[in-house]
C-alpha cells in the first residue's frame, strides 16, 4: 500500500487489529507530526529537539522519520517483526521508504516501553496510529502512552 499522511496509519491499524500475517506500507507525505511540531515552534521553545522543531526544512524531514519510527515501534509492540528499508533506488525518488511487518506474536513489552519513551522525547504529540490503536494497546499493556491534545 502506498499511503499518504495518515492513510498509512489507518492501513497499519487495520492490519494490526485484523492480526494480518504480513503488512507492507510505503508511507508518504508524513505531515501530521510536522504540523504538531510547527504549533510548538517559536523562539521561546525549550525542548531538546528545538533545533529541529524551529527549522521548517529540518522539521519536515525529521518529522517524517520520527513518524515512521513510531510506526515501527507500535508494530513491534503489537507482535510484529518490523523493518524499514528502501524499495526503489534513492536516485529515482526521495520518498521510497517501505515498512514491513511479519506477525511473530501478540505483543512485545520492551517495544511498547521504547515507544512510550520515544513519543515522550518527541513532545508527546497526538498521532493517528496510537489513537486508532488506543483500545488495543490498553488491552495488551493496560495503558496507552500519554499524548497531549494541545499540541495538535
Coordinates of C-alpha atoms in Angstrom, one line a residue:
X1 CA 0.0 0.0 0.0
X2 CA 1.3 3.5 -0.9
X3 CA -0.5 5.7 1.6
X4 CA -0.2 9.4 2.1
X5 CA 0.0 11.0 5.5
X6 CA -2.4 9.3 8.0
X7 CA -3.8 6.8 5.4
X8 CA -0.7 4.8 6.3
X9 CA -1.8 4.8 10.0
X10 CA -5.3 3.6 9.1
X11 CA -3.8 0.8 7.0
X12 CA -1.4 -0.2 9.7
X13 CA -4.1 -0.1 12.4
X14 CA -6.4 -2.2 10.2
X15 CA -3.7 -4.8 9.6
X16 CA -2.7 -5.0 13.3
X17 CA -6.3 -5.2 14.5
X18 CA -7.1 -8.0 11.9
X19 CA -3.9 -9.8 13.0
X20 CA -2.6 -9.8 9.5
X21 CA 0.3 -12.2 9.0
X22 CA 2.2 -9.7 6.8
X23 CA 1.9 -5.9 6.5
X24 CA 3.7 -3.7 3.9
X25 CA 3.2 0.1 3.5
X26 CA 5.0 2.8 1.6
X27 CA 4.4 5.9 3.7
X28 CA 4.4 9.2 2.1
X29 CA 3.7 12.9 2.9
X30 CA 4.0 12.3 6.7
X31 CA 2.8 15.8 7.7
X32 CA 1.0 15.1 11.0
X33 CA 3.9 15.3 13.4
X34 CA 5.5 18.2 11.4
X35 CA 2.2 20.1 11.9
X36 CA 2.2 19.4 15.6
X37 CA 5.8 20.5 15.9
X38 CA 5.0 23.7 13.9
X39 CA 2.5 24.6 16.6
X40 CA 5.1 24.0 19.3
X41 CA 7.8 26.1 17.5
X42 CA 8.9 29.6 18.4
X43 CA 11.8 31.4 19.9
X44 CA 10.8 30.6 23.5
X45 CA 10.6 26.8 22.8
X46 CA 12.6 25.0 25.4
X47 CA 12.8 21.4 24.1
X48 CA 15.8 19.2 23.4
X49 CA 14.6 19.0 19.7
X50 CA 14.0 22.7 19.4
X51 CA 16.7 23.0 16.6
X52 CA 14.6 20.6 14.5
X53 CA 11.2 22.0 15.5
X54 CA 12.2 25.6 14.8
X55 CA 13.6 24.9 11.3
X56 CA 10.9 24.3 8.6
X57 CA 13.0 22.0 6.4
X58 CA 14.5 20.0 9.3
X59 CA 11.1 19.8 11.0
X60 CA 9.5 18.3 7.9
X61 CA 12.3 15.8 7.2
X62 CA 12.8 14.8 10.9
X63 CA 9.1 14.5 11.5
X64 CA 8.7 12.0 8.6
X65 CA 11.5 9.9 10.1
X66 CA 10.1 10.2 13.7
X67 CA 6.6 9.3 12.4
X68 CA 7.9 6.1 10.8
X69 CA 9.9 5.2 13.9
X70 CA 6.7 5.4 15.9
X71 CA 5.0 3.2 13.4
X72 CA 7.8 0.6 13.6
X73 CA 7.8 0.7 17.4
X74 CA 4.0 0.2 17.5
X75 CA 4.2 -2.7 15.0
X76 CA 6.8 -4.3 17.2
X77 CA 4.9 -3.7 20.4
X78 CA 1.9 -5.4 18.7
X79 CA 3.9 -8.6 18.0
X80 CA 5.4 -7.9 14.6
X81 CA 8.9 -8.2 13.4
X82 CA 9.1 -4.8 11.7
X83 CA 11.7 -3.2 9.5
X84 CA 12.1 -0.2 7.3
X85 CA 14.0 0.0 4.1
X86 CA 14.2 1.4 0.6
X87 CA 12.1 -0.3 -2.1
X88 CA 13.2 1.9 -5.0
X89 CA 16.8 3.2 -5.6
X90 CA 17.1 6.6 -4.0
X91 CA 18.2 8.3 -7.2
X92 CA 14.6 7.7 -8.6
X93 CA 12.6 9.2 -5.7
X94 CA 13.3 10.7 -2.3
X95 CA 10.1 9.0 -0.9
X96 CA 10.9 5.4 -1.1
X97 CA 10.6 4.0 2.4
X98 CA 9.0 0.6 2.8
X99 CA 7.8 -0.5 6.2
X100 CA 7.1 -4.3 6.6
X101 CA 5.9 -6.3 9.5
X102 CA 5.6 -10.1 9.9
X103 CA 3.5 -11.3 12.8
X104 CA 5.5 -13.2 15.3
X105 CA 3.4 -13.0 18.4
X106 CA 0.7 -11.0 20.2
X107 CA 2.8 -8.3 21.8
X108 CA 6.3 -7.2 22.8
X109 CA 6.5 -5.2 26.1
X110 CA 10.1 -3.8 25.6
X111 CA 9.0 -2.3 22.2
X112 CA 6.0 -0.7 23.9
X113 CA 8.2 0.9 26.6
X114 CA 10.6 2.1 23.8
X115 CA 7.6 3.6 22.0
X116 CA 6.4 5.4 25.2
X117 CA 9.9 6.9 25.7
X118 CA 10.2 7.9 22.1
X119 CA 6.8 9.5 22.0
X120 CA 7.6 11.5 25.1
X121 CA 11.0 12.6 23.8
X122 CA 9.3 13.9 20.6
X123 CA 6.9 16.2 22.5
X124 CA 4.1 13.7 23.2
X125 CA 2.0 14.7 20.2
X126 CA -1.3 13.2 19.4
X127 CA -0.8 10.9 16.4
X128 CA -3.3 8.9 14.4
X129 CA -1.8 5.4 14.7
X130 CA -1.7 5.3 18.5
X131 CA -5.1 6.9 18.7
X132 CA -6.5 4.2 16.4
X133 CA -4.8 1.5 18.5
X134 CA -5.8 3.0 21.8
X135 CA -8.1 0.3 23.0
X136 CA -5.9 -2.5 21.6
X137 CA -2.9 -1.1 23.4
X138 CA -4.9 -0.8 26.6
X139 CA -5.8 -4.4 26.3
X140 CA -2.2 -5.5 25.6
X141 CA -0.4 -3.3 28.1
X142 CA -3.0 -1.9 30.4
X143 CA -2.2 1.6 29.4
X144 CA -1.7 4.0 26.5
X145 CA 1.2 6.4 26.3
X146 CA 0.2 9.9 27.1
X147 CA -0.5 12.2 24.1
X148 CA -1.2 15.8 24.5
X149 CA -4.1 17.2 22.6
X150 CA -2.9 20.9 23.0
X151 CA 0.0 20.3 20.6
X152 CA -2.0 19.2 17.5

